[in-house]
Short mmCIF file of C-alpha atoms in Angstrom, two decimals:
data_model
loop_
_atom_site.label_atom_id
_atom_site.label_comp_id
_atom_site.label_asym_id
_atom_site.label_seq_id
_atom_site.Cartn_x
_atom_site.Cartn_y
_atom_site.Cartn_z
CA MET A 1 114.77 66.66 97.49
CA ILE A 2 116.11 69.66 95.53
CA GLU A 3 113.65 72.22 94.39
CA ARG A 4 114.84 74.05 91.30
CA ILE A 5 114.59 77.59 90.12
CA PRO A 6 114.93 77.89 86.30
CA MET A 7 117.59 80.42 85.42
CA HIS A 8 119.41 81.60 82.42
CA ASP A 9 122.83 81.46 84.13
CA THR A 10 124.02 79.87 87.30
CA THR A 11 127.21 80.00 89.26
CA PRO A 12 128.72 77.55 91.79
CA MET A 13 127.32 79.80 94.57
CA SER A 14 123.83 79.88 93.13
CA ARG A 15 123.86 76.10 92.56
CA THR A 16 124.90 75.64 96.18
CA PHE A 17 121.95 77.78 97.34
CA ASP A 18 119.60 75.73 95.16
CA ALA A 19 120.91 72.45 96.50
CA ILE A 20 119.97 73.27 100.11
CA ALA A 21 116.64 72.01 101.27
CA LEU A 22 114.40 74.82 102.49
CA LYS A 23 113.93 73.34 105.98
CA GLU A 24 117.70 73.13 106.43
CA MET A 25 117.98 76.90 106.18
CA ASP A 26 118.01 79.36 109.09
CA PRO A 27 116.40 82.84 108.73
CA ALA A 28 119.61 84.53 107.55
CA LEU A 29 120.34 81.95 104.88
CA LEU A 30 116.70 81.99 103.72
CA ALA A 31 116.82 85.76 103.32
CA LEU A 32 120.05 85.64 101.36
CA ALA A 33 118.84 82.78 99.21
CA VAL A 34 115.59 84.65 98.37
CA LEU A 35 117.38 87.82 97.37
CA GLU A 36 119.98 85.90 95.38
CA ALA A 37 117.24 83.93 93.54
CA ALA A 38 115.28 87.11 92.87
CA GLU A 39 118.30 88.82 91.40
CA ARG A 40 118.99 85.88 89.16
CA ALA A 41 115.39 85.99 87.95
CA SER A 42 115.73 89.74 87.24
CA ILE A 43 113.03 90.57 89.85
CA SER A 44 113.23 94.00 91.39
CA GLY A 45 114.40 93.34 94.91
CA GLY A 46 113.32 96.57 96.52
CA VAL A 47 109.61 95.74 97.05
CA LEU A 48 110.31 92.16 97.98
CA ARG A 49 113.01 93.19 100.48
CA GLN A 50 110.65 95.69 102.08
CA ALA A 51 107.92 93.07 102.36
CA MET A 52 110.43 90.72 103.99
CA ASN A 53 111.46 93.45 106.39
CA VAL A 54 107.85 94.11 107.41
CA ALA A 55 107.21 90.38 107.91
CA ALA A 56 110.37 89.92 109.93
CA LEU A 57 109.56 92.79 112.24
CA ALA A 58 105.85 91.94 112.49
CA HIS A 59 106.56 88.34 113.47
CA ILE A 60 109.58 89.12 115.61
CA ASP A 61 108.00 87.86 118.86
CA GLN A 62 106.47 84.69 117.29
CA ASN A 63 108.03 81.27 117.11
CA ARG A 64 106.95 78.26 115.07
CA LYS A 65 107.00 74.68 116.29
CA ASN A 66 108.84 72.64 113.68
CA GLY A 67 110.59 69.76 115.41
CA ILE A 68 113.15 69.52 112.58
CA LYS A 69 116.45 70.71 114.01
CA ASN A 70 115.13 72.76 116.87
CA PRO A 71 111.84 72.49 118.83
CA GLU A 72 110.98 75.98 117.62
CA ASP A 73 112.21 78.37 114.99
CA PRO A 74 111.67 82.09 114.54
CA TYR A 75 108.33 82.37 112.74
CA ILE A 76 109.91 84.31 109.85
CA VAL A 77 111.38 81.05 108.50
CA HIS A 78 107.86 80.08 107.35
CA PRO A 79 107.06 83.00 105.02
CA LEU A 80 110.68 83.07 103.75
CA ARG A 81 110.54 79.40 102.85
CA ASN A 82 107.26 80.03 101.06
CA VAL A 83 108.79 82.87 99.05
CA LEU A 84 111.89 80.79 98.13
CA ARG A 85 109.73 77.82 97.19
CA LEU A 86 107.78 79.98 94.71
CA LEU A 87 111.08 81.30 93.24
CA ARG A 88 112.23 77.72 92.79
CA TYR A 89 108.96 76.97 91.02
CA GLY A 90 109.88 79.76 88.62
CA CYS A 91 107.48 82.47 89.91
CA VAL A 92 108.66 85.88 88.79
CA ASP A 93 105.60 87.88 89.86
CA GLY A 94 106.85 90.51 92.36
CA ASP A 95 103.36 91.12 93.79
CA VAL A 96 102.85 87.43 94.48
CA LEU A 97 106.27 87.11 96.14
CA ALA A 98 105.69 90.21 98.31
CA ALA A 99 102.22 88.89 99.29
CA THR A 100 103.77 85.58 100.20
CA ALA A 101 106.23 87.31 102.60
CA LEU A 102 103.31 89.15 104.15
CA HIS A 103 100.72 86.36 104.04
CA ASP A 104 100.32 85.80 107.83
CA THR A 105 100.87 89.39 108.99
CA VAL A 106 97.30 90.63 108.87
CA GLU A 107 95.96 87.46 110.55
CA ASP A 108 98.60 87.27 113.24
CA GLN A 109 100.07 90.73 113.75
CA PRO A 110 97.76 93.42 112.34
CA ARG A 111 98.74 96.01 114.95
CA ALA A 112 102.43 95.51 114.16
CA VAL A 113 101.67 96.02 110.46
CA ILE A 114 99.83 99.27 111.23
CA GLU A 115 102.64 100.58 113.47
CA LEU A 116 105.33 99.67 110.87
CA LEU A 117 103.56 101.19 107.83
CA SER A 118 101.30 103.88 109.13
CA ASP A 119 101.86 107.26 110.71
CA HIS A 120 98.71 106.73 112.69
CA PRO A 121 99.10 103.75 115.06
CA THR A 122 95.83 102.63 116.61
CA SER A 123 94.95 101.65 120.14
CA ASP A 124 91.72 99.99 118.95
CA GLU A 125 91.24 96.42 120.19
CA ASP A 126 88.63 95.34 117.69
CA GLU A 127 90.19 92.56 115.61
CA SER A 128 88.12 93.18 112.51
CA LEU A 129 89.02 96.84 112.49
CA LEU A 130 92.72 96.09 113.11
CA ARG A 131 92.71 93.77 110.13
CA GLN A 132 91.05 96.40 107.92
CA LEU A 133 93.61 99.08 108.94
CA ALA A 134 96.49 96.62 108.40
CA SER A 135 95.17 95.74 104.95
CA ARG A 136 94.87 99.44 104.11
CA ALA A 137 98.44 100.02 105.25
CA ILE A 138 99.67 97.14 103.00
CA SER A 139 97.70 98.54 100.09
CA ASP A 140 99.18 102.07 100.61
CA THR A 141 102.68 100.67 100.72
CA PHE A 142 102.67 97.73 98.39
CA GLY A 143 99.68 98.30 96.15
CA GLU A 144 96.12 97.10 95.99
CA ARG A 145 96.93 93.73 94.41
CA VAL A 146 99.37 92.68 97.11
CA SER A 147 96.83 93.73 99.74
CA ASN A 148 93.99 91.81 98.02
CA ILE A 149 96.11 88.64 97.84
CA VAL A 150 97.02 88.87 101.49
CA ALA A 151 93.37 89.45 102.39
CA ALA A 152 92.33 86.44 100.33
CA VAL A 153 94.72 84.03 102.07
CA THR A 154 93.95 85.40 105.52
CA ASN A 155 91.72 83.03 107.48
CA PRO A 156 88.39 84.52 108.58
CA ILE A 157 88.38 85.48 112.26
CA ASN A 158 85.97 82.77 113.36
CA ASP A 159 87.99 80.11 111.51
CA SER A 160 91.21 81.33 113.13
CA ARG A 161 89.68 80.94 116.58
CA ASP A 162 87.82 77.65 116.41
CA GLY A 163 89.91 75.73 113.95
CA ASN A 164 86.88 74.37 112.09
CA ALA A 165 88.45 72.25 109.33
CA VAL A 166 85.39 72.24 107.07
CA SER A 167 85.25 76.06 107.18
CA TYR A 168 89.01 76.14 106.53
CA ARG A 169 88.70 73.98 103.50
CA ASP A 170 85.70 75.93 102.18
CA HIS A 171 87.66 79.14 102.54
CA VAL A 172 90.74 77.81 100.70
CA VAL A 173 88.63 76.42 97.84
CA SER A 174 86.76 79.67 97.49
CA VAL A 175 89.95 81.76 96.92
CA ILE A 176 92.38 79.63 94.95
CA ASP A 177 90.69 80.22 91.58
CA ASP A 178 92.84 83.31 91.35
CA PRO A 179 96.33 82.47 90.05
CA GLY A 180 98.16 84.83 92.47
CA VAL A 181 96.19 83.62 95.46
CA PHE A 182 96.71 80.01 94.39
CA LEU A 183 100.47 80.39 94.35
CA VAL A 184 100.62 82.03 97.76
CA LYS A 185 98.20 79.60 99.37
CA PHE A 186 99.77 76.50 97.75
CA SER A 187 103.28 77.34 98.89
CA ASP A 188 101.81 77.91 102.37
CA PHE A 189 100.02 74.54 102.21
CA VAL A 190 103.19 72.70 101.18
CA ASP A 191 105.06 74.23 104.08
CA ASN A 192 102.32 73.57 106.62
CA ALA A 193 101.31 70.07 105.47
CA GLY A 194 104.90 69.13 104.83
CA SER A 195 105.85 70.05 108.44
CA VAL A 196 103.21 67.75 109.96
CA LYS A 197 105.53 64.78 109.97
CA HIS A 198 107.89 66.56 112.39
CA LEU A 199 105.25 67.12 115.02
CA ASP A 200 104.02 65.04 118.00
CA GLU A 201 101.46 62.30 117.17
CA PRO A 202 98.27 64.01 118.42
CA THR A 203 99.06 67.20 116.57
CA ARG A 204 100.18 65.35 113.49
CA THR A 205 96.90 63.31 113.39
CA ARG A 206 94.77 66.42 113.90
CA LEU A 207 96.48 68.45 111.16
CA SER A 208 96.74 65.54 108.76
CA VAL A 209 92.94 65.26 108.86
CA LYS A 210 92.65 68.96 108.25
CA TYR A 211 95.05 69.08 105.29
CA ALA A 212 94.42 65.76 103.48
CA PRO A 213 91.22 66.79 101.68
CA LEU A 214 92.90 69.83 100.16
CA VAL A 215 95.43 67.82 98.13
CA GLN A 216 92.86 67.08 95.50
CA ASP A 217 91.45 70.62 95.68
CA PHE A 218 94.83 72.04 94.86
CA ARG A 219 95.44 69.51 92.13
CA THR A 220 92.10 70.43 90.49
CA ALA A 221 92.82 74.18 90.78
CA ALA A 222 96.31 73.85 89.34
CA THR A 223 94.95 72.01 86.32
CA THR A 224 92.18 74.54 85.84
CA LEU A 225 94.45 77.58 86.11
CA GLY A 226 97.09 76.11 83.85
CA ASP A 227 99.07 78.75 81.96
CA ARG A 228 97.51 81.51 84.07
CA LEU A 229 99.96 80.55 86.78
CA ASN A 230 102.76 81.80 84.53
CA LEU A 231 105.24 79.13 85.58
CA PRO A 232 107.70 77.10 83.51
CA GLN A 233 107.06 73.41 82.99
CA SER A 234 109.49 72.64 85.75
CA GLY A 235 107.31 74.61 88.17
CA PHE A 236 104.21 72.60 87.22
CA ASP A 237 106.26 69.46 87.61
CA ASP A 238 107.31 70.46 91.09
CA ILE A 239 103.75 71.32 92.08
CA ALA A 240 102.59 67.89 90.89
CA ARG A 241 105.42 66.20 92.71
CA HIS A 242 104.70 68.04 95.97
CA LEU A 243 101.04 67.05 95.74
CA ASP A 244 101.95 63.42 95.08
CA GLU A 245 104.26 63.45 98.14
CA LEU A 246 101.65 64.95 100.35
CA GLU A 247 98.93 62.60 99.12
CA ALA A 248 101.17 59.67 100.03
CA ARG A 249 102.13 61.10 103.38
CA LEU A 250 98.80 62.40 104.63
CA PRO A 251 96.25 59.72 105.64
CA ALA A 252 92.90 59.56 103.91
CA ASP A 253 90.29 61.57 105.74
CA LYS A 254 88.11 58.95 107.37
CA SER A 255 86.93 61.06 110.30
CA ASP A 256 84.69 64.03 110.69
CA PRO A 257 86.91 67.09 110.61
CA GLY A 258 84.19 69.48 111.60
CA ASN A 259 85.47 70.46 115.03
CA LEU A 260 89.22 69.94 115.03
CA GLU A 261 91.12 71.98 117.51
CA SER A 262 93.26 74.71 115.92
CA SER A 263 97.01 74.63 116.21
CA SER A 264 99.41 77.66 116.21
CA THR A 265 101.95 75.35 114.61
CA ALA A 266 100.49 75.46 111.11
CA THR A 267 97.62 77.54 109.84
#
C-alpha cells in the first residue's frame, strides 16, 4: 500500500520516499522523509523540525511494541509516521503537523517537555500540574493553537490509567469535530489500530474491541468536516480507504468494552 502526497513536482528520490510503506521506515528515514515531503509542499520546516526534536528527546527513553520487524521500536517512530501520513494525505497545515509530532508528549513525558522548553524545570510530582506546565511550555514555544490541539488529543488522566474503552471513545468523539484535532487524532488512530495485527492475540483482541467502534465515528466526522479539513481529493480518498481497511480488519464489537485493560503499546 502506497500512501501518496500530492505535489507539483517530483523527482526520482521523492518518488522513492513516497513508495516506502511507513512501517518499513526506521526513525532516521522517517525524519528525512518528513522534512523532504514538507519541503516539497512548501511548508516551513523550522517549526516542524523543532517539534520533531522536542518529541524525539521527550520520548528518548520510551519504546513501542510493534512486532513488525523488531519486537520494539524507539517510540519516536509513532509520531513521525503520523506526521508523514498527514503529509501524504496532503495536509499543509504547519500547526497540525507540529501538534502531530508532539501529540503524546504531554500525556507521556510532561516533565521532559518542561525541561526542554522552559527555563524553570519543576520538581512537582502532581500529574495534572505537570501537564498544565507542559502545555504552557508548548504554547509559549509553538503557539496557542498547537498547544490546544495537543491538549485536545491528550487522554484524560483517569482514562490513561484505567484504560476504560467507553471513556476513551467518548473523549475521542468529543474532540474530533475540530478539523485540526481530527487530522491529528485520525492519523494516530490509523497508526494504532493498524498496528494491532502485529501484536500477540490477547493484546490484539483487547485493542480491537477498543478501536472498532471508532471507525464509524471517524467516518461520520470526516463527512461532516468535509472541506474544512483542507485536503485534496486524494487525501479524502486515502482517509476513506484506511477506514475501509480498518473496518474489515477489526472485529465487530460484540463485547462490553467498559473495563478493558490499557496497553502501553497503542494509546
